[in-house]
Amino acid sequence: DIRYTRKGNTIYAIVLGWLGNNKPLTLTAFTNAVLGNQIPKIETVSILGYKNDVPFSMDEKGLHLKTPNQEIDNKAFVIKIETK
């Protein structure tokens, strides 16, 4: 279950629950089916409370990343997506 909020050029995806360490996650809200031709150009992705870089990729299925190798919180964690 994922909720989104936005402030300026930053989108926050609040993921409810913990998926597990190093688990793939696809944010399907970042697809043409959802956003049409208005998919933002993503500059960086980070996870609040996690200091390392979060590698990501985009394709027609959405924004892909992996959860960190350490649990951030078992109730929810926040993905910070900075756009142009």
PDB file of N, CA, C and O in Angstrom:
ATOM      1  N   ASP A   1       0.846  -1.159   0.000  1.00  0.00           N
ATOM      2  CA  ASP A   1       0.000   0.000   0.000  1.00  0.00           C
ATOM      3  C   ASP A   1       0.900   1.233   0.000  1.00  0.00           C
ATOM      4  O   ASP A   1       1.755   1.376   0.872  1.00  0.00           O
ATOM      5  N   ILE A   2       0.726   2.110  -0.973  1.00  0.00           N
ATOM      6  CA  ILE A   2       1.597   3.277  -1.134  1.00  0.00           C
ATOM      7  C   ILE A   2       0.739   4.523  -1.263  1.00  0.00           C
ATOM      8  O   ILE A   2      -0.246   4.531  -2.008  1.00  0.00           O
ATOM      9  N   ARG A   3       1.121   5.575  -0.560  1.00  0.00           N
ATOM     10  CA  ARG A   3       0.461   6.876  -0.636  1.00  0.00           C
ATOM     11  C   ARG A   3       1.485   7.887  -1.133  1.00  0.00           C
ATOM     12  O   ARG A   3       2.667   7.769  -0.853  1.00  0.00           O
ATOM     13  N   TYR A   4       1.003   8.895  -1.863  1.00  0.00           N
ATOM     14  CA  TYR A   4       1.903   9.896  -2.446  1.00  0.00           C
ATOM     15  C   TYR A   4       1.521  11.289  -1.982  1.00  0.00           C
ATOM     16  O   TYR A   4       0.351  11.602  -1.786  1.00  0.00           O
ATOM     17  N   THR A   5       2.558  12.123  -1.855  1.00  0.00           N
ATOM     18  CA  THR A   5       2.364  13.536  -1.617  1.00  0.00           C
ATOM     19  C   THR A   5       3.471  14.269  -2.372  1.00  0.00           C
ATOM     20  O   THR A   5       4.472  13.666  -2.759  1.00  0.00           O
ATOM     21  N   ARG A   6       3.273  15.552  -2.593  1.00  0.00           N
ATOM     22  CA  ARG A   6       4.244  16.311  -3.380  1.00  0.00           C
ATOM     23  C   ARG A   6       4.440  17.687  -2.769  1.00  0.00           C
ATOM     24  O   ARG A   6       3.495  18.312  -2.298  1.00  0.00           O
ATOM     25  N   LYS A   7       5.692  18.153  -2.815  1.00  0.00           N
ATOM     26  CA  LYS A   7       6.016  19.518  -2.421  1.00  0.00           C
ATOM     27  C   LYS A   7       7.014  20.046  -3.434  1.00  0.00           C
ATOM     28  O   LYS A   7       8.146  19.547  -3.501  1.00  0.00           O
ATOM     29  N   GLY A   8       6.602  20.989  -4.239  1.00  0.00           N
ATOM     30  CA  GLY A   8       7.473  21.515  -5.288  1.00  0.00           C
ATOM     31  C   GLY A   8       7.855  20.423  -6.263  1.00  0.00           C
ATOM     32  O   GLY A   8       6.998  19.734  -6.811  1.00  0.00           O
ATOM     33  N   ASN A   9       9.161  20.243  -6.471  1.00  0.00           N
ATOM     34  CA  ASN A   9       9.662  19.232  -7.396  1.00  0.00           C
ATOM     35  C   ASN A   9       9.983  17.902  -6.710  1.00  0.00           C
ATOM     36  O   ASN A   9      10.646  17.059  -7.295  1.00  0.00           O
ATOM     37  N   THR A  10       9.531  17.750  -5.476  1.00  0.00           N
ATOM     38  CA  THR A  10       9.802  16.521  -4.740  1.00  0.00           C
ATOM     39  C   THR A  10       8.506  15.749  -4.512  1.00  0.00           C
ATOM     40  O   THR A  10       7.512  16.320  -4.060  1.00  0.00           O
ATOM     41  N   ILE A  11       8.542  14.469  -4.840  1.00  0.00           N
ATOM     42  CA  ILE A  11       7.414  13.566  -4.609  1.00  0.00           C
ATOM     43  C   ILE A  11       7.822  12.620  -3.491  1.00  0.00           C
ATOM     44  O   ILE A  11       8.939  12.091  -3.488  1.00  0.00           O
ATOM     45  N   TYR A  12       6.929  12.416  -2.545  1.00  0.00           N
ATOM     46  CA  TYR A  12       7.167  11.481  -1.457  1.00  0.00           C
ATOM     47  C   TYR A  12       6.214  10.308  -1.606  1.00  0.00           C
ATOM     48  O   TYR A  12       5.003  10.499  -1.735  1.00  0.00           O
ATOM     49  N   ALA A  13       6.772   9.105  -1.632  1.00  0.00           N
ATOM     50  CA  ALA A  13       5.969   7.883  -1.680  1.00  0.00           C
ATOM     51  C   ALA A  13       6.065   7.235  -0.308  1.00  0.00           C
ATOM     52  O   ALA A  13       7.147   6.844   0.122  1.00  0.00           O
ATOM     53  N   ILE A  14       4.949   7.158   0.391  1.00  0.00           N
ATOM     54  CA  ILE A  14       4.915   6.558   1.725  1.00  0.00           C
ATOM     55  C   ILE A  14       4.475   5.109   1.564  1.00  0.00           C
ATOM     56  O   ILE A  14       3.344   4.836   1.142  1.00  0.00           O
ATOM     57  N   VAL A  15       5.384   4.199   1.844  1.00  0.00           N
ATOM     58  CA  VAL A  15       5.111   2.765   1.695  1.00  0.00           C
ATOM     59  C   VAL A  15       4.716   2.231   3.064  1.00  0.00           C
ATOM     60  O   VAL A  15       5.501   2.295   4.008  1.00  0.00           O
ATOM     61  N   LEU A  16       3.498   1.721   3.153  1.00  0.00           N
ATOM     62  CA  LEU A  16       3.005   1.204   4.426  1.00  0.00           C
ATOM     63  C   LEU A  16       3.523  -0.209   4.637  1.00  0.00           C
ATOM     64  O   LEU A  16       3.401  -1.062   3.762  1.00  0.00           O
ATOM     65  N   GLY A  17       4.129  -0.441   5.791  1.00  0.00           N
ATOM     66  CA  GLY A  17       4.713  -1.743   6.097  1.00  0.00           C
ATOM     67  C   GLY A  17       6.138  -1.839   5.582  1.00  0.00           C
ATOM     68  O   GLY A  17       6.632  -0.958   4.882  1.00  0.00           O
ATOM     69  N   TRP A  18       6.807  -2.904   5.961  1.00  0.00           N
ATOM     70  CA  TRP A  18       8.179  -3.168   5.499  1.00  0.00           C
ATOM     71  C   TRP A  18       8.142  -4.400   4.622  1.00  0.00           C
ATOM     72  O   TRP A  18       7.642  -5.448   5.020  1.00  0.00           O
ATOM     73  N   LEU A  19       8.672  -4.290   3.416  1.00  0.00           N
ATOM     74  CA  LEU A  19       8.649  -5.385   2.451  1.00  0.00           C
ATOM     75  C   LEU A  19       9.713  -6.439   2.725  1.00  0.00           C
ATOM     76  O   LEU A  19       9.638  -7.547   2.208  1.00  0.00           O
ATOM     77  N   GLY A  20      10.732  -6.068   3.482  1.00  0.00           N
ATOM     78  CA  GLY A  20      11.874  -6.935   3.726  1.00  0.00           C
ATOM     79  C   GLY A  20      13.125  -6.284   3.178  1.00  0.00           C
ATOM     80  O   GLY A  20      13.063  -5.337   2.388  1.00  0.00           O
ATOM     81  N   ASN A  21      14.271  -6.782   3.570  1.00  0.00           N
ATOM     82  CA  ASN A  21      15.557  -6.227   3.126  1.00  0.00           C
ATOM     83  C   ASN A  21      15.861  -6.637   1.696  1.00  0.00           C
ATOM     84  O   ASN A  21      15.638  -7.782   1.308  1.00  0.00           O
ATOM     85  N   ASN A  22      16.374  -5.683   0.907  1.00  0.00           N
ATOM     86  CA  ASN A  22      16.783  -5.907  -0.487  1.00  0.00           C
ATOM     87  C   ASN A  22      15.667  -6.486  -1.352  1.00  0.00           C
ATOM     88  O   ASN A  22      15.915  -7.311  -2.230  1.00  0.00           O
ATOM     89  N   LYS A  23      14.441  -6.027  -1.145  1.00  0.00           N
ATOM     90  CA  LYS A  23      13.306  -6.508  -1.936  1.00  0.00           C
ATOM     91  C   LYS A  23      13.012  -5.528  -3.068  1.00  0.00           C
ATOM     92  O   LYS A  23      13.034  -4.311  -2.880  1.00  0.00           O
ATOM     93  N   PRO A  24      12.735  -6.036  -4.264  1.00  0.00           N
ATOM     94  CA  PRO A  24      12.387  -5.145  -5.373  1.00  0.00           C
ATOM     95  C   PRO A  24      11.043  -4.472  -5.118  1.00  0.00           C
ATOM     96  O   PRO A  24      10.136  -5.065  -4.529  1.00  0.00           O
ATOM     97  N   LEU A  25      10.951  -3.237  -5.561  1.00  0.00           N
ATOM     98  CA  LEU A  25       9.728  -2.451  -5.416  1.00  0.00           C
ATOM     99  C   LEU A  25       9.516  -1.671  -6.709  1.00  0.00           C
ATOM    100  O   LEU A  25      10.448  -1.041  -7.210  1.00  0.00           O
ATOM    101  N   THR A  26       8.325  -1.728  -7.246  1.00  0.00           N
ATOM    102  CA  THR A  26       7.984  -0.967  -8.445  1.00  0.00           C
ATOM    103  C   THR A  26       6.865   0.003  -8.107  1.00  0.00           C
ATOM    104  O   THR A  26       5.801  -0.405  -7.622  1.00  0.00           O
ATOM    105  N   LEU A  27       7.106   1.283  -8.342  1.00  0.00           N
ATOM    106  CA  LEU A  27       6.091   2.302  -8.148  1.00  0.00           C
ATOM    107  C   LEU A  27       5.360   2.478  -9.477  1.00  0.00           C
ATOM    108  O   LEU A  27       5.833   3.164 -10.383  1.00  0.00           O
ATOM    109  N   THR A  28       4.219   1.825  -9.592  1.00  0.00           N
ATOM    110  CA  THR A  28       3.468   1.813 -10.855  1.00  0.00           C
ATOM    111  C   THR A  28       2.743   3.122 -11.118  1.00  0.00           C
ATOM    112  O   THR A  28       2.184   3.300 -12.199  1.00  0.00           O
ATOM    113  N   ALA A  29       2.769   4.046 -10.176  1.00  0.00           N
ATOM    114  CA  ALA A  29       2.177   5.362 -10.409  1.00  0.00           C
ATOM    115  C   ALA A  29       2.973   6.148 -11.452  1.00  0.00           C
ATOM    116  O   ALA A  29       2.466   7.106 -12.028  1.00  0.00           O
ATOM    117  N   PHE A  30       4.215   5.738 -11.710  1.00  0.00           N
ATOM    118  CA  PHE A  30       5.075   6.420 -12.680  1.00  0.00           C
ATOM    119  C   PHE A  30       5.015   5.716 -14.030  1.00  0.00           C
ATOM    120  O   PHE A  30       6.037   5.278 -14.570  1.00  0.00           O
ATOM    121  N   THR A  31       3.830   5.587 -14.581  1.00  0.00           N
ATOM    122  CA  THR A  31       3.643   4.960 -15.889  1.00  0.00           C
ATOM    123  C   THR A  31       2.790   5.859 -16.776  1.00  0.00           C
ATOM    124  O   THR A  31       2.073   6.735 -16.283  1.00  0.00           O
ATOM    125  N   ASN A  32       2.863   5.622 -18.084  1.00  0.00           N
ATOM    126  CA  ASN A  32       2.019   6.364 -19.018  1.00  0.00           C
ATOM    127  C   ASN A  32       0.542   6.096 -18.756  1.00  0.00           C
ATOM    128  O   ASN A  32      -0.290   6.976 -18.944  1.00  0.00           O
ATOM    129  N   ALA A  33       0.206   4.891 -18.312  1.00  0.00           N
ATOM    130  CA  ALA A  33      -1.190   4.553 -18.041  1.00  0.00           C
ATOM    131  C   ALA A  33      -1.758   5.436 -16.934  1.00  0.00           C
ATOM    132  O   ALA A  33      -2.935   5.778 -16.960  1.00  0.00           O
ATOM    133  N   VAL A  34      -0.934   5.812 -15.982  1.00  0.00           N
ATOM    134  CA  VAL A  34      -1.392   6.642 -14.861  1.00  0.00           C
ATOM    135  C   VAL A  34      -1.198   8.130 -15.154  1.00  0.00           C
ATOM    136  O   VAL A  34      -2.098   8.935 -14.936  1.00  0.00           O
ATOM    137  N   LEU A  35      -0.031   8.499 -15.645  1.00  0.00           N
ATOM    138  CA  LEU A  35       0.320   9.912 -15.817  1.00  0.00           C
ATOM    139  C   LEU A  35       0.244  10.404 -17.258  1.00  0.00           C
ATOM    140  O   LEU A  35       0.479  11.588 -17.503  1.00  0.00           O
ATOM    141  N   GLY A  36      -0.051   9.521 -18.196  1.00  0.00           N
ATOM    142  CA  GLY A  36      -0.045   9.929 -19.597  1.00  0.00           C
ATOM    143  C   GLY A  36       1.358  10.334 -20.010  1.00  0.00           C
ATOM    144  O   GLY A  36       2.328   9.688 -19.655  1.00  0.00           O
ATOM    145  N   ASN A  37       1.463  11.419 -20.723  1.00  0.00           N
ATOM    146  CA  ASN A  37       2.778  11.901 -21.171  1.00  0.00           C
ATOM    147  C   ASN A  37       3.395  12.874 -20.177  1.00  0.00           C
ATOM    148  O   ASN A  37       4.309  13.607 -20.516  1.00  0.00           O
ATOM    149  N   GLN A  38       2.911  12.890 -18.942  1.00  0.00           N
ATOM    150  CA  GLN A  38       3.405  13.843 -17.950  1.00  0.00           C
ATOM    151  C   GLN A  38       4.268  13.185 -16.877  1.00  0.00           C
ATOM    152  O   GLN A  38       4.318  13.642 -15.746  1.00  0.00           O
ATOM    153  N   ILE A  39       4.956  12.109 -17.228  1.00  0.00           N
ATOM    154  CA  ILE A  39       5.862  11.471 -16.275  1.00  0.00           C
ATOM    155  C   ILE A  39       7.036  12.414 -16.034  1.00  0.00           C
ATOM    156  O   ILE A  39       7.698  12.842 -16.976  1.00  0.00           O
ATOM    157  N   PRO A  40       7.294  12.774 -14.772  1.00  0.00           N
ATOM    158  CA  PRO A  40       8.386  13.712 -14.497  1.00  0.00           C
ATOM    159  C   PRO A  40       9.751  13.073 -14.718  1.00  0.00           C
ATOM    160  O   PRO A  40       9.911  11.868 -14.595  1.00  0.00           O
ATOM    161  N   LYS A  41      10.730  13.905 -15.056  1.00  0.00           N
ATOM    162  CA  LYS A  41      12.107  13.442 -15.163  1.00  0.00           C
ATOM    163  C   LYS A  41      12.654  13.328 -13.753  1.00  0.00           C
ATOM    164  O   LYS A  41      12.707  14.288 -13.001  1.00  0.00           O
ATOM    165  N   ILE A  42      13.068  12.117 -13.370  1.00  0.00           N
ATOM    166  CA  ILE A  42      13.549  11.867 -12.020  1.00  0.00           C
ATOM    167  C   ILE A  42      15.056  12.073 -11.967  1.00  0.00           C
ATOM    168  O   ILE A  42      15.795  11.511 -12.772  1.00  0.00           O
ATOM    169  N   GLU A  43      15.496  12.891 -11.017  1.00  0.00           N
ATOM    170  CA  GLU A  43      16.921  13.160 -10.837  1.00  0.00           C
ATOM    171  C   GLU A  43      17.531  12.226  -9.797  1.00  0.00           C
ATOM    172  O   GLU A  43      18.570  11.636 -10.034  1.00  0.00           O
ATOM    173  N   THR A  44      16.913  12.129  -8.613  1.00  0.00           N
ATOM    174  CA  THR A  44      17.443  11.264  -7.560  1.00  0.00           C
ATOM    175  C   THR A  44      16.304  10.599  -6.796  1.00  0.00           C
ATOM    176  O   THR A  44      15.201  11.117  -6.742  1.00  0.00           O
ATOM    177  N   VAL A  45      16.636   9.464  -6.214  1.00  0.00           N
ATOM    178  CA  VAL A  45      15.718   8.740  -5.336  1.00  0.00           C
ATOM    179  C   VAL A  45      16.477   8.430  -4.051  1.00  0.00           C
ATOM    180  O   VAL A  45      17.618   7.968  -4.092  1.00  0.00           O
ATOM    181  N   SER A  46      15.854   8.714  -2.919  1.00  0.00           N
ATOM    182  CA  SER A  46      16.458   8.381  -1.629  1.00  0.00           C
ATOM    183  C   SER A  46      15.363   7.867  -0.704  1.00  0.00           C
ATOM    184  O   SER A  46      14.177   8.001  -0.991  1.00  0.00           O
ATOM    185  N   ILE A  47      15.788   7.256   0.384  1.00  0.00           N
ATOM    186  CA  ILE A  47      14.846   6.769   1.391  1.00  0.00           C
ATOM    187  C   ILE A  47      15.174   7.486   2.694  1.00  0.00           C
ATOM    188  O   ILE A  47      16.326   7.473   3.142  1.00  0.00           O
ATOM    189  N   LEU A  48      14.176   8.148   3.257  1.00  0.00           N
ATOM    190  CA  LEU A  48      14.395   8.892   4.491  1.00  0.00           C
ATOM    191  C   LEU A  48      14.834   7.940   5.597  1.00  0.00           C
ATOM    192  O   LEU A  48      14.251   6.869   5.775  1.00  0.00           O
ATOM    193  N   GLY A  49      15.893   8.313   6.304  1.00  0.00           N
ATOM    194  CA  GLY A  49      16.444   7.486   7.363  1.00  0.00           C
ATOM    195  C   GLY A  49      17.499   6.498   6.889  1.00  0.00           C
ATOM    196  O   GLY A  49      18.041   5.742   7.686  1.00  0.00           O
ATOM    197  N   TYR A  50      17.810   6.516   5.594  1.00  0.00           N
ATOM    198  CA  TYR A  50      18.817   5.619   5.014  1.00  0.00           C
ATOM    199  C   TYR A  50      19.861   6.483   4.332  1.00  0.00           C
ATOM    200  O   TYR A  50      19.524   7.320   3.484  1.00  0.00           O
ATOM    201  N   LYS A  51      21.126   6.322   4.694  1.00  0.00           N
ATOM    202  CA  LYS A  51      22.174   7.237   4.235  1.00  0.00           C
ATOM    203  C   LYS A  51      22.770   6.885   2.879  1.00  0.00           C
ATOM    204  O   LYS A  51      23.375   7.734   2.243  1.00  0.00           O
ATOM    205  N   ASN A  52      22.629   5.659   2.417  1.00  0.00           N
ATOM    206  CA  ASN A  52      23.250   5.245   1.164  1.00  0.00           C
ATOM    207  C   ASN A  52      22.404   5.642  -0.044  1.00  0.00           C
ATOM    208  O   ASN A  52      21.213   5.923   0.081  1.00  0.00           O
ATOM    209  N   ASP A  53      23.041   5.645  -1.209  1.00  0.00           N
ATOM    210  CA  ASP A  53      22.323   5.919  -2.456  1.00  0.00           C
ATOM    211  C   ASP A  53      21.295   4.824  -2.718  1.00  0.00           C
ATOM    212  O   ASP A  53      21.476   3.674  -2.310  1.00  0.00           O
ATOM    213  N   VAL A  54      20.247   5.187  -3.424  1.00  0.00           N
ATOM    214  CA  VAL A  54      19.219   4.227  -3.812  1.00  0.00           C
ATOM    215  C   VAL A  54      19.205   4.176  -5.344  1.00  0.00           C
ATOM    216  O   VAL A  54      18.668   5.075  -5.996  1.00  0.00           O
ATOM    217  N   PRO A  55      19.816   3.148  -5.940  1.00  0.00           N
ATOM    218  CA  PRO A  55      19.780   3.019  -7.396  1.00  0.00           C
ATOM    219  C   PRO A  55      18.338   2.782  -7.855  1.00  0.00           C
ATOM    220  O   PRO A  55      17.553   2.139  -7.156  1.00  0.00           O
ATOM    221  N   PHE A  56      18.009   3.313  -9.027  1.00  0.00           N
ATOM    222  CA  PHE A  56      16.664   3.160  -9.557  1.00  0.00           C
ATOM    223  C   PHE A  56      16.710   3.074 -11.066  1.00  0.00           C
ATOM    224  O   PHE A  56      17.707   3.434 -11.699  1.00  0.00           O
ATOM    225  N   SER A  57      15.636   2.596 -11.644  1.00  0.00           N
ATOM    226  CA  SER A  57      15.484   2.593 -13.095  1.00  0.00           C
ATOM    227  C   SER A  57      14.016   2.822 -13.415  1.00  0.00           C
ATOM    228  O   SER A  57      13.142   2.644 -12.563  1.00  0.00           O
ATOM    229  N   MET A  58      13.766   3.251 -14.650  1.00  0.00           N
ATOM    230  CA  MET A  58      12.405   3.507 -15.115  1.00  0.00           C
ATOM    231  C   MET A  58      12.171   2.716 -16.396  1.00  0.00           C
ATOM    232  O   MET A  58      13.072   2.587 -17.219  1.00  0.00           O
ATOM    233  N   ASP A  59      10.968   2.203 -16.554  1.00  0.00           N
ATOM    234  CA  ASP A  59      10.534   1.630 -17.811  1.00  0.00           C
ATOM    235  C   ASP A  59       9.022   1.756 -17.897  1.00  0.00           C
ATOM    236  O   ASP A  59       8.413   2.461 -17.082  1.00  0.00           O
ATOM    237  N   GLU A  60       8.402   1.093 -18.860  1.00  0.00           N
ATOM    238  CA  GLU A  60       6.958   1.220 -19.056  1.00  0.00           C
ATOM    239  C   GLU A  60       6.144   0.660 -17.891  1.00  0.00           C
ATOM    240  O   GLU A  60       4.964   0.954 -17.754  1.00  0.00           O
ATOM    241  N   LYS A  61       6.782  -0.107 -17.009  1.00  0.00           N
ATOM    242  CA  LYS A  61       6.074  -0.677 -15.847  1.00  0.00           C
ATOM    243  C   LYS A  61       6.159   0.208 -14.615  1.00  0.00           C
ATOM    244  O   LYS A  61       5.488  -0.037 -13.632  1.00  0.00           O
ATOM    245  N   GLY A  62       7.026   1.227 -14.628  1.00  0.00           N
ATOM    246  CA  GLY A  62       7.118   2.156 -13.513  1.00  0.00           C
ATOM    247  C   GLY A  62       8.537   2.441 -13.064  1.00  0.00           C
ATOM    248  O   GLY A  62       9.501   2.189 -13.785  1.00  0.00           O
ATOM    249  N   LEU A  63       8.644   2.960 -11.856  1.00  0.00           N
ATOM    250  CA  LEU A  63       9.922   3.292 -11.230  1.00  0.00           C
ATOM    251  C   LEU A  63      10.343   2.105 -10.372  1.00  0.00           C
ATOM    252  O   LEU A  63       9.605   1.681  -9.485  1.00  0.00           O
ATOM    253  N   HIS A  64      11.529   1.562 -10.650  1.00  0.00           N
ATOM    254  CA  HIS A  64      12.014   0.365  -9.963  1.00  0.00           C
ATOM    255  C   HIS A  64      13.160   0.718  -9.016  1.00  0.00           C
ATOM    256  O   HIS A  64      14.054   1.486  -9.379  1.00  0.00           O
ATOM    257  N   LEU A  65      13.128   0.126  -7.826  1.00  0.00           N
ATOM    258  CA  LEU A  65      14.205   0.262  -6.859  1.00  0.00           C
ATOM    259  C   LEU A  65      14.159  -0.945  -5.927  1.00  0.00           C
ATOM    260  O   LEU A  65      13.283  -1.794  -6.060  1.00  0.00           O
ATOM    261  N   LYS A  66      15.120  -1.018  -5.020  1.00  0.00           N
ATOM    262  CA  LYS A  66      15.135  -2.082  -4.007  1.00  0.00           C
ATOM    263  C   LYS A  66      15.106  -1.440  -2.632  1.00  0.00           C
ATOM    264  O   LYS A  66      15.653  -0.355  -2.434  1.00  0.00           O
ATOM    265  N   THR A  67      14.489  -2.147  -1.694  1.00  0.00           N
ATOM    266  CA  THR A  67      14.509  -1.663  -0.316  1.00  0.00           C
ATOM    267  C   THR A  67      15.939  -1.778   0.212  1.00  0.00           C
ATOM    268  O   THR A  67      16.731  -2.579  -0.283  1.00  0.00           O
ATOM    269  N   PRO A  68      16.284  -0.985   1.225  1.00  0.00           N
ATOM    270  CA  PRO A  68      17.627  -1.078   1.797  1.00  0.00           C
ATOM    271  C   PRO A  68      17.885  -2.444   2.424  1.00  0.00           C
ATOM    272  O   PRO A  68      16.959  -3.224   2.654  1.00  0.00           O
ATOM    273  N   ASN A  69      19.156  -2.691   2.728  1.00  0.00           N
ATOM    274  CA  ASN A  69      19.529  -3.959   3.369  1.00  0.00           C
ATOM    275  C   ASN A  69      19.351  -3.905   4.881  1.00  0.00           C
ATOM    276  O   ASN A  69      19.808  -4.788   5.595  1.00  0.00           O
ATOM    277  N   GLN A  70      18.697  -2.852   5.350  1.00  0.00           N
ATOM    278  CA  GLN A  70      18.374  -2.729   6.767  1.00  0.00           C
ATOM    279  C   GLN A  70      16.958  -2.178   6.888  1.00  0.00           C
ATOM    280  O   GLN A  70      16.529  -1.359   6.081  1.00  0.00           O
ATOM    281  N   GLU A  71      16.224  -2.667   7.854  1.00  0.00           N
ATOM    282  CA  GLU A  71      14.849  -2.198   8.053  1.00  0.00           C
ATOM    283  C   GLU A  71      14.857  -0.752   8.525  1.00  0.00           C
ATOM    284  O   GLU A  71      15.570  -0.397   9.453  1.00  0.00           O
ATOM    285  N   ILE A  72      14.067   0.083   7.862  1.00  0.00           N
ATOM    286  CA  ILE A  72      13.937   1.484   8.259  1.00  0.00           C
ATOM    287  C   ILE A  72      12.887   1.596   9.358  1.00  0.00           C
ATOM    288  O   ILE A  72      13.115   2.196  10.393  1.00  0.00           O
ATOM    289  N   ASP A  73      11.716   1.024   9.125  1.00  0.00           N
ATOM    290  CA  ASP A  73      10.625   1.021  10.089  1.00  0.00           C
ATOM    291  C   ASP A  73       9.655  -0.069   9.658  1.00  0.00           C
ATOM    292  O   ASP A  73       9.394  -0.213   8.466  1.00  0.00           O
ATOM    293  N   ASN A  74       9.114  -0.808  10.588  1.00  0.00           N
ATOM    294  CA  ASN A  74       8.217  -1.894  10.196  1.00  0.00           C
ATOM    295  C   ASN A  74       6.794  -1.418   9.912  1.00  0.00           C
ATOM    296  O   ASN A  74       5.984  -2.161   9.394  1.00  0.00           O
ATOM    297  N   LYS A  75       6.490  -0.165  10.222  1.00  0.00           N
ATOM    298  CA  LYS A  75       5.144   0.372   9.973  1.00  0.00           C
ATOM    299  C   LYS A  75       5.053   1.092   8.622  1.00  0.00           C
ATOM    300  O   LYS A  75       4.071   0.962   7.909  1.00  0.00           O
ATOM    301  N   ALA A  76       6.094   1.868   8.276  1.00  0.00           N
ATOM    302  CA  ALA A  76       6.100   2.618   7.016  1.00  0.00           C
ATOM    303  C   ALA A  76       7.495   3.185   6.773  1.00  0.00           C
ATOM    304  O   ALA A  76       8.269   3.374   7.708  1.00  0.00           O
ATOM    305  N   PHE A  77       7.796   3.445   5.499  1.00  0.00           N
ATOM    306  CA  PHE A  77       9.023   4.171   5.159  1.00  0.00           C
ATOM    307  C   PHE A  77       8.711   5.086   3.989  1.00  0.00           C
ATOM    308  O   PHE A  77       7.730   4.904   3.278  1.00  0.00           O
ATOM    309  N   VAL A  78       9.557   6.108   3.813  1.00  0.00           N
ATOM    310  CA  VAL A  78       9.279   7.165   2.831  1.00  0.00           C
ATOM    311  C   VAL A  78      10.374   7.196   1.775  1.00  0.00           C
ATOM    312  O   VAL A  78      11.560   7.279   2.098  1.00  0.00           O
ATOM    313  N   ILE A  79       9.937   7.154   0.530  1.00  0.00           N
ATOM    314  CA  ILE A  79      10.843   7.284  -0.615  1.00  0.00           C
ATOM    315  C   ILE A  79      10.730   8.724  -1.102  1.00  0.00           C
ATOM    316  O   ILE A  79       9.626   9.206  -1.397  1.00  0.00           O
ATOM    317  N   LYS A  80      11.867   9.402  -1.188  1.00  0.00           N
ATOM    318  CA  LYS A  80      11.916  10.790  -1.654  1.00  0.00           C
ATOM    319  C   LYS A  80      12.384  10.780  -3.106  1.00  0.00           C
ATOM    320  O   LYS A  80      13.474  10.316  -3.408  1.00  0.00           O
ATOM    321  N   ILE A  81      11.543  11.306  -3.990  1.00  0.00           N
ATOM    322  CA  ILE A  81      11.818  11.299  -5.425  1.00  0.00           C
ATOM    323  C   ILE A  81      11.940  12.742  -5.886  1.00  0.00           C
ATOM    324  O   ILE A  81      10.956  13.501  -5.871  1.00  0.00           O
ATOM    325  N   GLU A  82      13.165  13.134  -6.258  1.00  0.00           N
ATOM    326  CA  GLU A  82      13.390  14.514  -6.698  1.00  0.00           C
ATOM    327  C   GLU A  82      13.337  14.573  -8.213  1.00  0.00           C
ATOM    328  O   GLU A  82      13.997  13.786  -8.899  1.00  0.00           O
ATOM    329  N   THR A  83      12.530  15.505  -8.727  1.00  0.00           N
ATOM    330  CA  THR A  83      12.307  15.621 -10.166  1.00  0.00           C
ATOM    331  C   THR A  83      12.799  16.971 -10.684  1.00  0.00           C
ATOM    332  O   THR A  83      13.071  17.884  -9.908  1.00  0.00           O
ATOM    333  N   LYS A  84      12.879  17.061 -12.003  1.00  0.00           N
ATOM    334  CA  LYS A  84      13.242  18.334 -12.651  1.00  0.00           C
ATOM    335  C   LYS A  84      12.034  19.198 -12.786  1.00  0.00           C
ATOM    336  O   LYS A  84      10.945  18.770 -12.981  1.00  0.00           O
TER     337      LYS A  84
END
